[in-house]
Coordinates of N, CA and C in Angstrom, one line a residue:
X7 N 5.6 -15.4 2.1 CA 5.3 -14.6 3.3 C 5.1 -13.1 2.8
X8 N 4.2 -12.8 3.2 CA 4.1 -10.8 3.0 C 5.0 -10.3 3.6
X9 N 5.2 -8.8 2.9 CA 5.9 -8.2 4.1 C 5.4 -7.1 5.3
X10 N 5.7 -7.5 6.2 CA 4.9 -6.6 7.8 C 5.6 -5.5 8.4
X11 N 4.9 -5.2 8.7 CA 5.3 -3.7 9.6 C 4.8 -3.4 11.1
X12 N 5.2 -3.1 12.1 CA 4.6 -2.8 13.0 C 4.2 -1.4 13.4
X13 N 3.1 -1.1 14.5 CA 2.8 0.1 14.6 C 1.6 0.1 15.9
X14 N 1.4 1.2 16.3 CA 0.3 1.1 17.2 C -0.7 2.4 16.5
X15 N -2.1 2.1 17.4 CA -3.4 3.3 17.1 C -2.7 4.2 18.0
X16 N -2.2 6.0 17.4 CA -1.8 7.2 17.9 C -3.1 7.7 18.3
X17 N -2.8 8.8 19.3 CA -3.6 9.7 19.8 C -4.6 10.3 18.2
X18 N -3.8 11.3 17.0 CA -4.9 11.2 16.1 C -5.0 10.8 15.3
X19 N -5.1 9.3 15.6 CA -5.7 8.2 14.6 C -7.1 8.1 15.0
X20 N -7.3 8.5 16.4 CA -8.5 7.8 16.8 C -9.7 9.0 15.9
X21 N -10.9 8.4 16.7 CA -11.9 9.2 16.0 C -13.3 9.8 17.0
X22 N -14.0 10.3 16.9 CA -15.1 10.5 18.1 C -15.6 9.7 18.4
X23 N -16.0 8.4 18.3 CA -16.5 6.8 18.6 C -15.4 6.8 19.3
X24 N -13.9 6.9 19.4 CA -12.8 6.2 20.0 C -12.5 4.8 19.2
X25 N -12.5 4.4 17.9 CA -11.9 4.2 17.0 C -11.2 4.5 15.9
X26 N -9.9 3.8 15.7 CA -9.3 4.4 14.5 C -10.5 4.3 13.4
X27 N -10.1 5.9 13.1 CA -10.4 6.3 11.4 C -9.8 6.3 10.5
X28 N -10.9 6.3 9.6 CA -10.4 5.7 8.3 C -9.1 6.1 7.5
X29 N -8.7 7.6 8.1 CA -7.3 7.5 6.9 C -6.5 7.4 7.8
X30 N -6.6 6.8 9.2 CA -5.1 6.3 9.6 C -5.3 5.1 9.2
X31 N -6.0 4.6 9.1 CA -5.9 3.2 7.8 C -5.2 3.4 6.7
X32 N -5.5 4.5 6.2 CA -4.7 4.3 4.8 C -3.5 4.9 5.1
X33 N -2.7 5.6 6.2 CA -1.2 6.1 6.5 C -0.6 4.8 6.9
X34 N -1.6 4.0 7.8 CA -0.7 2.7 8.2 C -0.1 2.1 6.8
X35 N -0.9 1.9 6.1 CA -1.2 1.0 4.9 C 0.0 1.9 3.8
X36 N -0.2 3.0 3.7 CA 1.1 4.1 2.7 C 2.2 3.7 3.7
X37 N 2.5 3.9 4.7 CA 3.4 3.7 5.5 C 4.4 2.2 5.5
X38 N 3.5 1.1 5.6 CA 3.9 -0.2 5.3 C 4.8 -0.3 3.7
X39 N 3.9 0.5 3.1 CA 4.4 -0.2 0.9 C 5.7 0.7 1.7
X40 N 5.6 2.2 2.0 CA 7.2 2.9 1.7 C 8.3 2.2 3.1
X41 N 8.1 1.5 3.7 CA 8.6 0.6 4.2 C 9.5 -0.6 3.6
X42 N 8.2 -1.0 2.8 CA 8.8 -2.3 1.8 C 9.8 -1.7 0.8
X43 N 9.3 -0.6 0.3 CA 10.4 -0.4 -1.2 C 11.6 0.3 -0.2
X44 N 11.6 0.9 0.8 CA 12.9 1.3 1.4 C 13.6 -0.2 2.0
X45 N 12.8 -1.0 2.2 CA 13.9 -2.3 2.9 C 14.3 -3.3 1.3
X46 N 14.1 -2.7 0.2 CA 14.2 -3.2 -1.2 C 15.2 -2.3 -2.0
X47 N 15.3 -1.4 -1.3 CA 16.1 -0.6 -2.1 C 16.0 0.8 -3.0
X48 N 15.0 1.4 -2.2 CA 14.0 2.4 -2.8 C 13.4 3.3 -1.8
X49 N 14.5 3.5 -1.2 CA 13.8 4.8 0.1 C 13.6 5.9 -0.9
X50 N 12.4 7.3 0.2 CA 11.9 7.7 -0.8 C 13.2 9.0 -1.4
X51 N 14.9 9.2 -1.0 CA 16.1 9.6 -1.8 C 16.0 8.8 -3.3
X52 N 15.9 7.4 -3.2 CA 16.1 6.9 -4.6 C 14.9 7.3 -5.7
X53 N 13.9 7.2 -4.9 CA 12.3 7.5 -5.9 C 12.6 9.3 -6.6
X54 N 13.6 10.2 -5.7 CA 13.4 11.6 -6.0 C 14.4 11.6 -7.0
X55 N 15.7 10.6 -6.8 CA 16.7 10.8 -7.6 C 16.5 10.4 -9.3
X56 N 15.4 9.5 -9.0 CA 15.3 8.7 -10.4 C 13.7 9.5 -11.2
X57 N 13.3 10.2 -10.3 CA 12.1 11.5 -10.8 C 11.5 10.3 -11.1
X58 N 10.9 9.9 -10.0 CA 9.6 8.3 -10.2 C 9.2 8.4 -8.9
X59 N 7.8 8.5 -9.2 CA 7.2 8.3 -7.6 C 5.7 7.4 -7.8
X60 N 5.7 6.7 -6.8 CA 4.0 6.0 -7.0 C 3.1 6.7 -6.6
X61 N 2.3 6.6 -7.2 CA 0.2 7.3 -7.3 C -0.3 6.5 -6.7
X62 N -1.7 6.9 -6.2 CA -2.9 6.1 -6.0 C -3.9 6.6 -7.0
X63 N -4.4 5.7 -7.3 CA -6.1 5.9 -8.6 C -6.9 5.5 -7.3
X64 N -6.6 5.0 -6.3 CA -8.2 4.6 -5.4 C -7.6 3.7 -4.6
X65 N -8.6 3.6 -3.6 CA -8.5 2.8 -2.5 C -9.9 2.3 -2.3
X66 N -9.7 0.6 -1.7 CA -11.1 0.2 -1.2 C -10.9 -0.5 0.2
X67 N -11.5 -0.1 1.2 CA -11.0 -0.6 2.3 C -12.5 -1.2 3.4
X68 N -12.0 -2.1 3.6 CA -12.9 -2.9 4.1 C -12.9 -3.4 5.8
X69 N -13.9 -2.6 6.5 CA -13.3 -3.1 8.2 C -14.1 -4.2 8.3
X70 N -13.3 -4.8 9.4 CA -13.9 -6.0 10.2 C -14.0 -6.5 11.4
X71 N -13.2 -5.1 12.3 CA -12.6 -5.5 13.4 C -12.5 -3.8 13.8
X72 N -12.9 -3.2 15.5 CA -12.3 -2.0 16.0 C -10.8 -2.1 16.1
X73 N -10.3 -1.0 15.9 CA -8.9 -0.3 16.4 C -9.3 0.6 17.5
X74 N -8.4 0.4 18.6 CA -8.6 1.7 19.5 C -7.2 2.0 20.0
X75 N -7.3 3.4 20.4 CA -6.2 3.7 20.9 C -5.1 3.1 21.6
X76 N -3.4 3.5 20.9 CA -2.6 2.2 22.1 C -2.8 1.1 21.7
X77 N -3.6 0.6 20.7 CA -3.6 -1.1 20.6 C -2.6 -1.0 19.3
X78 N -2.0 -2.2 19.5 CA -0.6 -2.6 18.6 C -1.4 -3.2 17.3
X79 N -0.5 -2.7 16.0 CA -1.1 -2.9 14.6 C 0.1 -3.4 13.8
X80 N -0.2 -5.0 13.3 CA 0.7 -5.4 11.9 C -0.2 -4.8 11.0
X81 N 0.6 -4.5 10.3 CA 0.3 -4.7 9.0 C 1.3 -5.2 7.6
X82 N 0.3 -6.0 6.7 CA 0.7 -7.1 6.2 C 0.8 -6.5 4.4
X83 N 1.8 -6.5 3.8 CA 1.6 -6.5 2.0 C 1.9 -7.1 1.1
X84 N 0.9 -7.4 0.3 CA 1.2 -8.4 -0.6 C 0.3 -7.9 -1.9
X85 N 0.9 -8.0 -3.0 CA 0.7 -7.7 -4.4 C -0.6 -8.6 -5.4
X86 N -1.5 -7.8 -5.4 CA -2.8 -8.0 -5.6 C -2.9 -8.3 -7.2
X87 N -2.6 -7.4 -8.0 CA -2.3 -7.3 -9.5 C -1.1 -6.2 -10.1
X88 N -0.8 -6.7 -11.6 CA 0.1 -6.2 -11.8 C -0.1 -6.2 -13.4
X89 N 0.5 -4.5 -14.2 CA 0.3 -4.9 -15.3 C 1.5 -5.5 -16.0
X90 N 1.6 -5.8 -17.3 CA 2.9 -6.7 -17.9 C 4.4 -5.6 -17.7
X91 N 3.8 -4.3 -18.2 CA 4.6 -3.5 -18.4 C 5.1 -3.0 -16.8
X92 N 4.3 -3.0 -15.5 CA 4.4 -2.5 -14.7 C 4.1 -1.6 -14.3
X93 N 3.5 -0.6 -15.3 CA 3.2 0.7 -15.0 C 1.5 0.6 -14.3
X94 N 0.9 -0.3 -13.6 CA -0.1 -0.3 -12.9 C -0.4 -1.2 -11.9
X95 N -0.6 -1.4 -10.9 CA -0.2 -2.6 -9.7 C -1.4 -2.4 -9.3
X96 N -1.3 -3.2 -8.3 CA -2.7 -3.5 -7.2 C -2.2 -4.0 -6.1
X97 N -2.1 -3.2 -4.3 CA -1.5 -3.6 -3.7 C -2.7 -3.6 -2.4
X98 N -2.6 -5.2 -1.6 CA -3.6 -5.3 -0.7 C -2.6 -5.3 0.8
X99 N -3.1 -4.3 1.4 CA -2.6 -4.0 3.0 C -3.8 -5.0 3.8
X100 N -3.2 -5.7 5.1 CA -4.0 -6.2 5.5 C -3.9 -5.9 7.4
X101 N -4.8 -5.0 8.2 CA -4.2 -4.1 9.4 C -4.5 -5.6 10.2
X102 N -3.9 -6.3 11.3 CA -4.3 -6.8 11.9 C -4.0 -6.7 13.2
X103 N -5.0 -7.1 14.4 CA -5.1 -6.8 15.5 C -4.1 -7.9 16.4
X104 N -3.9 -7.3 17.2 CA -3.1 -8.2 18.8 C -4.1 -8.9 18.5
X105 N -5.3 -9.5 18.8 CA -5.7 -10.9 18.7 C -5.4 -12.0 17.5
X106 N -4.5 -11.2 16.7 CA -4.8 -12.1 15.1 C -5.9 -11.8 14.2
X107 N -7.0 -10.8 14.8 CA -8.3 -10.5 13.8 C -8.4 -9.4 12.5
X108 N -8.4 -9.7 11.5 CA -8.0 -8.9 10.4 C -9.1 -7.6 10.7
X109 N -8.4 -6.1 11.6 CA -9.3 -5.3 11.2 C -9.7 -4.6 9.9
X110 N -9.2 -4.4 9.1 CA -9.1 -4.1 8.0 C -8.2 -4.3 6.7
X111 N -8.9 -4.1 5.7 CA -8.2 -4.1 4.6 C -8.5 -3.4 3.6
X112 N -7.3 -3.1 2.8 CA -7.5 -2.0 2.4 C -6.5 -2.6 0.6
X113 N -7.4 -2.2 -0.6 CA -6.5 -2.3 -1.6 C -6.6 -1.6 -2.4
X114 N -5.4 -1.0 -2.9 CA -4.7 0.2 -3.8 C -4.4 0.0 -5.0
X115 N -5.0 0.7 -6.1 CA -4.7 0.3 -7.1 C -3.8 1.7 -7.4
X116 N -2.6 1.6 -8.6 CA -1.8 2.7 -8.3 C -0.9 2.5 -9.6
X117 N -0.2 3.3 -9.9 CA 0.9 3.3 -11.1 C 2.4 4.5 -10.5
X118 N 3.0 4.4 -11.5 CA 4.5 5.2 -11.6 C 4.3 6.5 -12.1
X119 N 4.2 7.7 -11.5 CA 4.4 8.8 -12.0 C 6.0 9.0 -12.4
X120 N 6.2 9.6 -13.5 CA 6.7 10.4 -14.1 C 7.2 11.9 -13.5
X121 N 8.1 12.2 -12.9 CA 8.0 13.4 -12.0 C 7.7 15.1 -12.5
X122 N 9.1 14.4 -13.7 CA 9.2 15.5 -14.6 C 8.0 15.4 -15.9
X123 N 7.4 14.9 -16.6 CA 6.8 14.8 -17.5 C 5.1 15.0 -16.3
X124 N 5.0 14.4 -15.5 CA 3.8 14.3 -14.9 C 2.9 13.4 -15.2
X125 N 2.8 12.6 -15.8 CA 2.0 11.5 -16.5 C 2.9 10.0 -16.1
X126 N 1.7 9.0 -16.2 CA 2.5 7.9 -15.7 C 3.0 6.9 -17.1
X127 N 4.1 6.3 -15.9 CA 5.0 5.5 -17.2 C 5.5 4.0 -16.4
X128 N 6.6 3.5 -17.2 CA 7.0 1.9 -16.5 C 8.0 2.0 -15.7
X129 N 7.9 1.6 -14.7 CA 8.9 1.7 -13.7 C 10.5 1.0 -14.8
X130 N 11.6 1.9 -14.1 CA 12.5 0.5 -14.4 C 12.7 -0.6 -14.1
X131 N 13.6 -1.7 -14.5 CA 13.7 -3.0 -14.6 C 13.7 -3.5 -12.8
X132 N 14.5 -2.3 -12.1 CA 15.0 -3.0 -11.0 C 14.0 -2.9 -9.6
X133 N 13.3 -1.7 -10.5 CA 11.8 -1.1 -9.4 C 10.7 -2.1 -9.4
X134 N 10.7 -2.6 -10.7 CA 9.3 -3.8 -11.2 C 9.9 -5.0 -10.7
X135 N 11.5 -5.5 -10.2 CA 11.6 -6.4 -10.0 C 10.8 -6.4 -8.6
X136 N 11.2 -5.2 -7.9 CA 10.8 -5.0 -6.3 C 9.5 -5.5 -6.1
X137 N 8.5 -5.1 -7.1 CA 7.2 -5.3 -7.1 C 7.0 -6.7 -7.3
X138 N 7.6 -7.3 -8.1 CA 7.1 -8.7 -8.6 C 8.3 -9.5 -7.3
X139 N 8.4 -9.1 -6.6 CA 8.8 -10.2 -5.6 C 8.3 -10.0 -4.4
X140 N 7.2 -9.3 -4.2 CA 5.9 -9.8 -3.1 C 5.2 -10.9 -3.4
X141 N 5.1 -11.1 -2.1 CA 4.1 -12.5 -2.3 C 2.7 -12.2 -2.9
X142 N 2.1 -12.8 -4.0 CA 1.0 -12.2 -4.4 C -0.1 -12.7 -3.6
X143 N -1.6 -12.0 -3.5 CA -2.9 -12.2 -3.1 C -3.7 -13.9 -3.7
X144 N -4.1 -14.4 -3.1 CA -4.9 -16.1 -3.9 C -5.5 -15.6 -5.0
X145 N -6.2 -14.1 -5.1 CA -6.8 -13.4 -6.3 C -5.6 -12.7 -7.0
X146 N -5.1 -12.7 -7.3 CA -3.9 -12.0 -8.0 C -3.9 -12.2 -9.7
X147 N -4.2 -10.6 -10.1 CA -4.8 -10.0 -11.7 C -3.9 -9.6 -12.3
X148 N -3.8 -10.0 -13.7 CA -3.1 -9.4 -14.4 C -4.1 -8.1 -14.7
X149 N -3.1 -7.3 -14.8 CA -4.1 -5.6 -15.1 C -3.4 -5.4 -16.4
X150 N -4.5 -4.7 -17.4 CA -4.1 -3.6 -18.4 C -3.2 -2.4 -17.9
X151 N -2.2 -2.5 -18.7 CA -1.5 -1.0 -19.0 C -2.1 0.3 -19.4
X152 N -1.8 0.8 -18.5 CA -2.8 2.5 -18.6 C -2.1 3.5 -20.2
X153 N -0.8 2.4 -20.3 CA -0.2 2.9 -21.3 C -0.3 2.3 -22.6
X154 N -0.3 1.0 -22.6 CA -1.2 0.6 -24.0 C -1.8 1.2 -24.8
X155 N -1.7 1.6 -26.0 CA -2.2 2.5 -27.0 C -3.5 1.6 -27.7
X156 N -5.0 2.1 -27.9 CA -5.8 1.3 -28.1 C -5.8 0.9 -29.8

């Protein structure tokens, strides 16, 4: 099972059409992951304490359905790819509508910053477990390590 979140389209989420825009898509979607690692053990006090915080390299988000104001929004996460070391993931949000219709989706590819150093590195043992116990995507990639030396 993924893990869900609920939420509704806010006043400015919406957009001049009177559909949600695109980056309350991706707050829903940031909002859900720091959801999951706080119901795992990782609110963002532990991420500050341990000078580890997650990045985004990109987003690809794909609609298929309107959001409009006031309408109620799950959203759904589940782990898309992952490197061996952990220091690079791939995480697929999936926004869906009161009828069941997937309006969007959206996937994150992202790694572990380093707080103090600023560069990214491997999560610890107990942060990568957090990760590897989402339910993964039917496409689910093993990724290269950004840290791998060539």
């Amino acid at each position: 099972m993924p893990f869900t979140s609920t939420t509704h389209v806010r006043w400015p989420d919406v957009d001049q059409n009177g559909h949600m825009r695109t980056t309350a898509y991706l707050d829903a979607a940031e909002d859900n992951r720091m959801q999951y690692f706080t119901s795992a053990g990782f609110p963002a006090a532990e991420f500050a304490a341990r000078r580890i915080g997650p990045i985004s390299h990109g987003d690809d988000i794909r609609y298929r359905a309107e959001m409009r104001l006031l309408d109620p929004i799950v959203v759904e996460l589940r782990l898309a790819g992952l490197a061996s070391d952990g220091a690079r993931f791939r995480l697929h949000n999936k926004v869906i509508r009161a009828d069941g219709r997937t309006a969007a989706t959206i996937v994150t590819t992202g790694g572990w910053l380093d707080l103090d150093a600023r560069r990214l590195t491997v999560p610890p043992a107990d942060l990568l477990a957090v990760l590897t116990a989402l339910d993964r995507t039917k496409d689910f990639a093993d990724l290269p390590s950004p840290l791998a030396r060539a």
